[in-house]
Coordinates of C-alpha atoms and ligand atoms in Angstrom, one line a residue:
X197 CA 185.6 94.6 95.1
X198 CA 188.5 96.0 93.1
X199 CA 189.5 95.1 89.6
X200 CA 187.9 95.9 86.3
X201 CA 184.4 95.1 85.2
X202 CA 183.8 94.9 81.5
X203 CA 180.3 94.8 80.1
X204 CA 179.0 94.4 76.6
X205 CA 182.2 95.8 75.0
X206 CA 182.0 96.2 71.3
X207 CA 184.5 97.5 68.8
X208 CA 184.5 97.6 65.0
X209 CA 187.1 98.9 62.6
X210 CA 186.4 100.4 59.2
X211 CA 188.5 98.5 56.6
X212 CA 188.2 99.7 52.9
X213 CA 184.8 101.2 53.6
X214 CA 183.4 98.1 55.2
X215 CA 182.7 97.6 58.9
X216 CA 184.8 94.9 60.5
X217 CA 183.3 93.8 63.8
X218 CA 186.2 92.8 66.1
X219 CA 184.7 92.7 69.6
X220 CA 181.0 91.9 69.7
X221 CA 180.1 91.9 73.4
X222 CA 182.8 91.2 75.8
X223 CA 181.7 90.5 79.4
X224 CA 184.6 90.0 81.7
X225 CA 185.8 90.7 85.3
X226 CA 189.5 91.3 85.7
X227 CA 190.4 90.7 89.4
X228 CA 192.8 93.0 91.2
X229 CA 196.2 91.8 92.4
X230 CA 196.1 88.8 90.0
X231 CA 197.3 87.9 86.6
X232 CA 194.5 87.5 84.0
X233 CA 195.6 85.9 80.8
X234 CA 193.8 86.4 77.5
X235 CA 194.3 83.6 75.0
X236 CA 192.9 83.3 71.5
X237 CA 193.8 82.8 67.9
X238 CA 195.6 85.4 65.9
X239 CA 193.1 88.2 64.9
X240 CA 190.5 87.3 67.5
X241 CA 190.8 90.7 69.1
X242 CA 193.1 90.3 72.0
X243 CA 195.2 93.4 71.4
X244 CA 192.0 95.4 70.7
X245 CA 190.6 94.3 74.1
X246 CA 193.9 95.2 75.8
X247 CA 194.0 98.7 74.2
X248 CA 190.4 99.4 75.0
X249 CA 190.8 98.3 78.6
X250 CA 193.9 100.4 79.0
X251 CA 192.2 103.4 77.5
X252 CA 194.4 103.7 74.3
X253 CA 191.3 103.4 72.2
X254 CA 187.6 104.1 72.5
X255 CA 185.0 101.4 72.4
X256 CA 181.9 101.7 70.2
X257 CA 179.6 100.4 73.0
X258 CA 179.7 98.8 76.4
X259 CA 181.5 99.9 79.5
X260 CA 184.8 99.4 81.3
X261 CA 184.5 100.1 85.0
X262 CA 187.6 100.4 87.3
X263 CA 187.0 100.1 91.0
X264 CA 188.4 103.3 92.4
X265 CA 191.3 105.3 90.9
X266 CA 193.8 103.5 88.7
X267 CA 197.0 103.9 86.8
X268 CA 197.7 101.8 83.8
X269 CA 201.0 101.0 82.3
X270 CA 201.8 99.0 79.1
X271 CA 204.4 96.5 78.1
X272 CA 204.3 95.5 74.4
X273 CA 205.9 92.7 72.4
X274 CA 208.9 94.8 71.6
X275 CA 210.5 96.8 74.4
X276 CA 210.2 100.2 72.6
X277 CA 213.2 101.8 74.4
X278 CA 214.8 105.0 73.5
X279 CA 218.2 104.0 72.1
X280 CA 219.9 107.3 73.0
X281 CA 218.9 107.1 76.7
X282 CA 220.6 104.8 79.3
X283 CA 218.6 102.3 81.3
X284 CA 217.9 104.7 84.1
X285 CA 216.6 107.4 81.8
X286 CA 214.5 104.9 79.9
X287 CA 212.9 103.8 83.1
X288 CA 212.0 107.3 84.1
X289 CA 211.0 108.3 80.5
X290 CA 207.6 110.0 80.5
X291 CA 207.6 110.9 84.2
X292 CA 207.8 114.5 85.2
X293 CA 208.2 116.6 88.3
X294 CA 207.4 115.0 91.6
X295 CA 206.7 111.6 90.0
X296 CA 210.0 111.6 88.4
X297 CA 211.8 112.5 91.6
X298 CA 210.0 109.8 93.6
X299 CA 210.5 107.1 91.0
X300 CA 214.1 108.3 90.6
X301 CA 214.7 107.3 94.2
X302 CA 213.2 103.9 93.5
X303 CA 215.2 103.1 90.4
X304 CA 217.7 100.9 92.2
X305 CA 215.0 99.0 93.9
X306 CA 213.0 98.5 90.6
X307 CA 216.2 97.3 88.9
X308 CA 216.6 94.8 91.6
X309 CA 213.1 93.6 91.2
X310 CA 213.6 92.9 87.5
X311 CA 217.1 91.5 88.0
X312 CA 219.0 94.4 86.3
X313 CA 221.0 95.9 89.1
X314 CA 224.4 97.1 87.8
X315 CA 222.9 98.0 84.4
X316 CA 221.6 101.5 85.3
X317 CA 224.1 103.2 83.0
X318 CA 223.9 100.7 80.1
X319 CA 222.4 101.7 76.8
X320 CA 219.8 99.5 75.0
X321 CA 222.3 98.5 72.4
X322 CA 224.4 96.9 75.1
X323 CA 221.6 94.7 76.4
X324 CA 220.1 91.4 75.2
X325 CA 216.5 91.2 74.1
X326 CA 215.5 89.7 77.5
X327 CA 217.2 92.5 79.3
X328 CA 215.6 95.1 77.2
X329 CA 212.2 93.6 77.9
X330 CA 213.0 93.7 81.6
X331 CA 213.8 97.4 81.2
X332 CA 210.3 97.8 79.6
X333 CA 208.8 96.1 82.6
X334 CA 210.9 98.3 84.9
X335 CA 209.6 101.4 83.1
X336 CA 206.1 100.1 83.6
X337 CA 206.7 99.6 87.3
X338 CA 208.3 103.0 87.7
X339 CA 204.9 104.5 86.7
X340 CA 203.5 102.9 89.9
X341 CA 200.6 101.3 88.0
X342 CA 197.7 99.6 89.6
X343 CA 197.3 97.7 86.3
X344 CA 199.9 96.5 83.8
X345 CA 198.6 95.6 80.4
X346 CA 201.0 93.2 78.7
X347 CA 200.6 92.3 75.0
X348 CA 202.7 89.2 74.2
X349 CA 205.7 90.7 76.0
X350 CA 207.8 87.6 75.8
X351 CA 206.9 86.4 72.3
X352 CA 210.2 87.4 70.7
X353 CA 212.4 85.7 73.3
X354 CA 214.1 82.3 73.1
X355 CA 212.7 79.5 75.1
X356 CA 215.0 79.8 78.2
X357 CA 214.9 83.6 78.4
X358 CA 211.2 83.4 78.1
X359 CA 211.0 80.9 81.0
X360 CA 213.2 83.1 83.1
X361 CA 211.1 86.2 82.3
X362 CA 207.9 84.3 83.2
X363 CA 209.4 83.4 86.6
X364 CA 210.5 87.0 87.1
X365 CA 207.1 88.3 86.2
X366 CA 205.5 86.0 88.9
X367 CA 208.0 87.3 91.4
X368 CA 207.4 91.0 90.4
X369 CA 203.7 90.5 90.6
X370 CA 204.0 89.1 94.1
X371 CA 206.5 91.8 95.2
X372 CA 204.5 94.7 93.8
X373 CA 201.1 93.2 94.3
X374 CA 199.9 94.7 91.0
X375 CA 197.1 93.5 88.7
X376 CA 198.1 92.3 85.3
X377 CA 196.2 91.8 82.1
X378 CA 198.4 89.5 79.9
X379 CA 197.9 88.6 76.3
X380 CA 199.6 85.5 74.8
X381 CA 199.3 82.8 72.1
X382 CA 201.0 80.3 74.3
X383 CA 198.9 77.9 76.3
X384 CA 201.8 76.9 78.5
X385 CA 202.5 80.5 79.3
X386 CA 198.9 81.1 80.2
X387 CA 199.0 78.0 82.5
X388 CA 202.2 79.1 84.2
X389 CA 201.1 82.7 84.8
X390 CA 197.4 83.0 84.9
X391 CA 195.3 83.1 88.0
X392 CA 192.5 83.4 85.5
X393 CA 192.6 82.4 81.8
X394 CA 190.1 83.8 79.4
X395 CA 189.6 82.4 75.9
X396 CA 188.4 84.9 73.3
X397 CA 186.8 83.8 70.1
X398 CA 184.9 85.7 67.5
X399 CA 184.9 88.8 69.6
X400 CA 183.4 87.3 72.7
X401 CA 184.6 85.5 75.8
X402 CA 184.2 81.9 75.0
X403 CA 185.5 80.3 78.2
X404 CA 187.0 81.3 81.5
X405 CA 189.1 79.3 83.9
X406 CA 190.0 80.1 87.5
X407 CA 193.4 78.5 88.0
X408 CA 194.7 79.1 91.5
X409 CA 196.0 81.5 94.0
X410 CA 198.9 83.9 93.6
X411 CA 202.4 82.7 94.4
X412 CA 202.0 79.0 93.9
X413 CA 204.6 77.2 91.9
X414 CA 203.2 75.3 89.0
X415 CA 204.3 72.1 87.4
X416 CA 202.6 71.9 84.1
X417 CA 203.2 68.1 84.0
X418 CA 200.8 67.6 86.8
X419 CA 197.6 65.8 85.7
X420 CA 195.6 68.9 86.6
X421 CA 197.5 71.1 84.1
X422 CA 197.6 68.5 81.4
X423 CA 193.8 68.1 81.7
X424 CA 193.4 71.9 81.6
X425 CA 195.7 72.2 78.5
X426 CA 193.7 69.6 76.7
X427 CA 190.5 71.4 77.5
X428 CA 191.9 74.7 76.4
X429 CA 193.1 73.2 73.1
X430 CA 189.7 71.7 72.5
X431 CA 188.1 75.2 73.0
X432 CA 190.6 76.9 70.7
X433 CA 190.2 74.2 68.0
X434 CA 186.4 74.1 68.1
X435 CA 184.7 75.6 65.1
X436 CA 182.4 78.5 65.7
X437 CA 178.7 77.6 66.2
X438 CA 179.6 74.9 68.7
X439 CA 179.7 77.2 71.7
X440 CA 180.1 75.5 75.0
X441 CA 177.0 75.3 77.0
X442 CA 176.6 77.1 80.3
X443 CA 176.2 73.7 82.1
X444 CA 179.6 72.6 80.8
X445 CA 181.2 75.9 81.9
X446 CA 179.7 75.6 85.4
X447 CA 181.0 72.0 85.5
X448 CA 184.5 73.2 84.8
X449 CA 184.2 76.0 87.4
X450 CA 183.1 73.5 90.0
X451 CA 185.9 71.1 89.2
X452 CA 188.6 73.7 89.3
X453 CA 187.2 75.5 92.2
X454 CA 189.2 78.6 91.3
X455 CA 187.9 82.2 91.5
X456 CA 186.3 83.7 88.4
Ligands
LIG81 N1 193.5 100.0 63.7 C1 192.9 99.0 63.0 N2 192.3 99.2 61.8 C2 191.6 98.3 61.2 N3 191.6 97.0 61.6 C3 192.2 96.7 62.7 C4 192.9 97.6 63.5 N4 193.4 97.0 64.6 C5 193.0 95.7 64.5 N5 192.3 95.5 63.4 C6 191.7 94.2 63.0 O1 191.0 93.7 64.1 C7 191.1 92.3 64.2 C8 191.7 92.0 65.6 O2 193.0 92.5 65.7 P1 193.8 92.3 67.1 O3 195.1 93.0 66.8 O4 193.0 92.8 68.2 O5 194.0 90.8 67.1 P2 194.9 89.8 68.0 O6 194.0 88.8 68.7 O7 195.7 90.7 69.0 O8 195.8 89.1 67.0 P3 197.4 88.6 67.2 O9 197.3 87.4 68.0 O10 197.8 88.3 65.8 O11 198.2 89.7 67.7 C9 192.0 91.9 63.1 O12 191.2 91.4 62.1 C10 192.7 93.2 62.7 O13 192.9 93.2 61.3
LIG82 MG1 197.7 91.1 69.1

């Protein structure tokens, strides 16, 4: 089966001469062609997990196994565009030779996918925050990734732009059939986007939910999602030491019937 298999992943940082354990044994399967959302409190290690999985940093222990060959692209909280390059050049930034030529032929198509046709020649300073973030997504897509790692990509956007971007991401994921690992603080965002939601606490996976199949429209006011939200809040609020029992986790899996 495709996707990413993570086993016993550990990572500590050295802070002022002392070892700070951040990830203390992450076991996780990230399915392919789905959106996996990582939720957790500030400082719990979400970004660290994303960076390790995407190969930006080395783990201290454990393994990250990709099924087959893979290409990973990143989208961060801020778009990180080059202000002196227009949209087209930003999208192709970092690509060379044949890859650049091939993606160059796809730029119009990619711009359509992210809803930015007609802006190929614009500069970042002429774009809104939401549009810049779409360029960052387009740049990730131009790389033809099998996996996109997204670290709170919509956190800086206003409510309505964020909603629009969430819808667009769902559309893009469907159109491109890519796999996405998505970090957020927002429970609603997780419920809207995630096929799988993973709660991280104290450097470990505390809880996993399988939510549903790709492509379904979700109404968060449905009882099912309200119940899920309540459950997620309870897990995020719980003090450490009161870890959920396996039985309880299995119960949730049965009830939701999603894939994990
Ligand atoms: N390069 C680093 N050097 C030292 N400590 C680090 C480094 N990167 C992260 N940390 C520490 O690791 C812990 C987890 O950081 P991380 O950025 O993964 O958290 P996060 O869950 O993404 O938080 P947030 O939701 O606020 O973005 C924090 O205590 C942070 O201070
Ligand atoms: Mg972070």
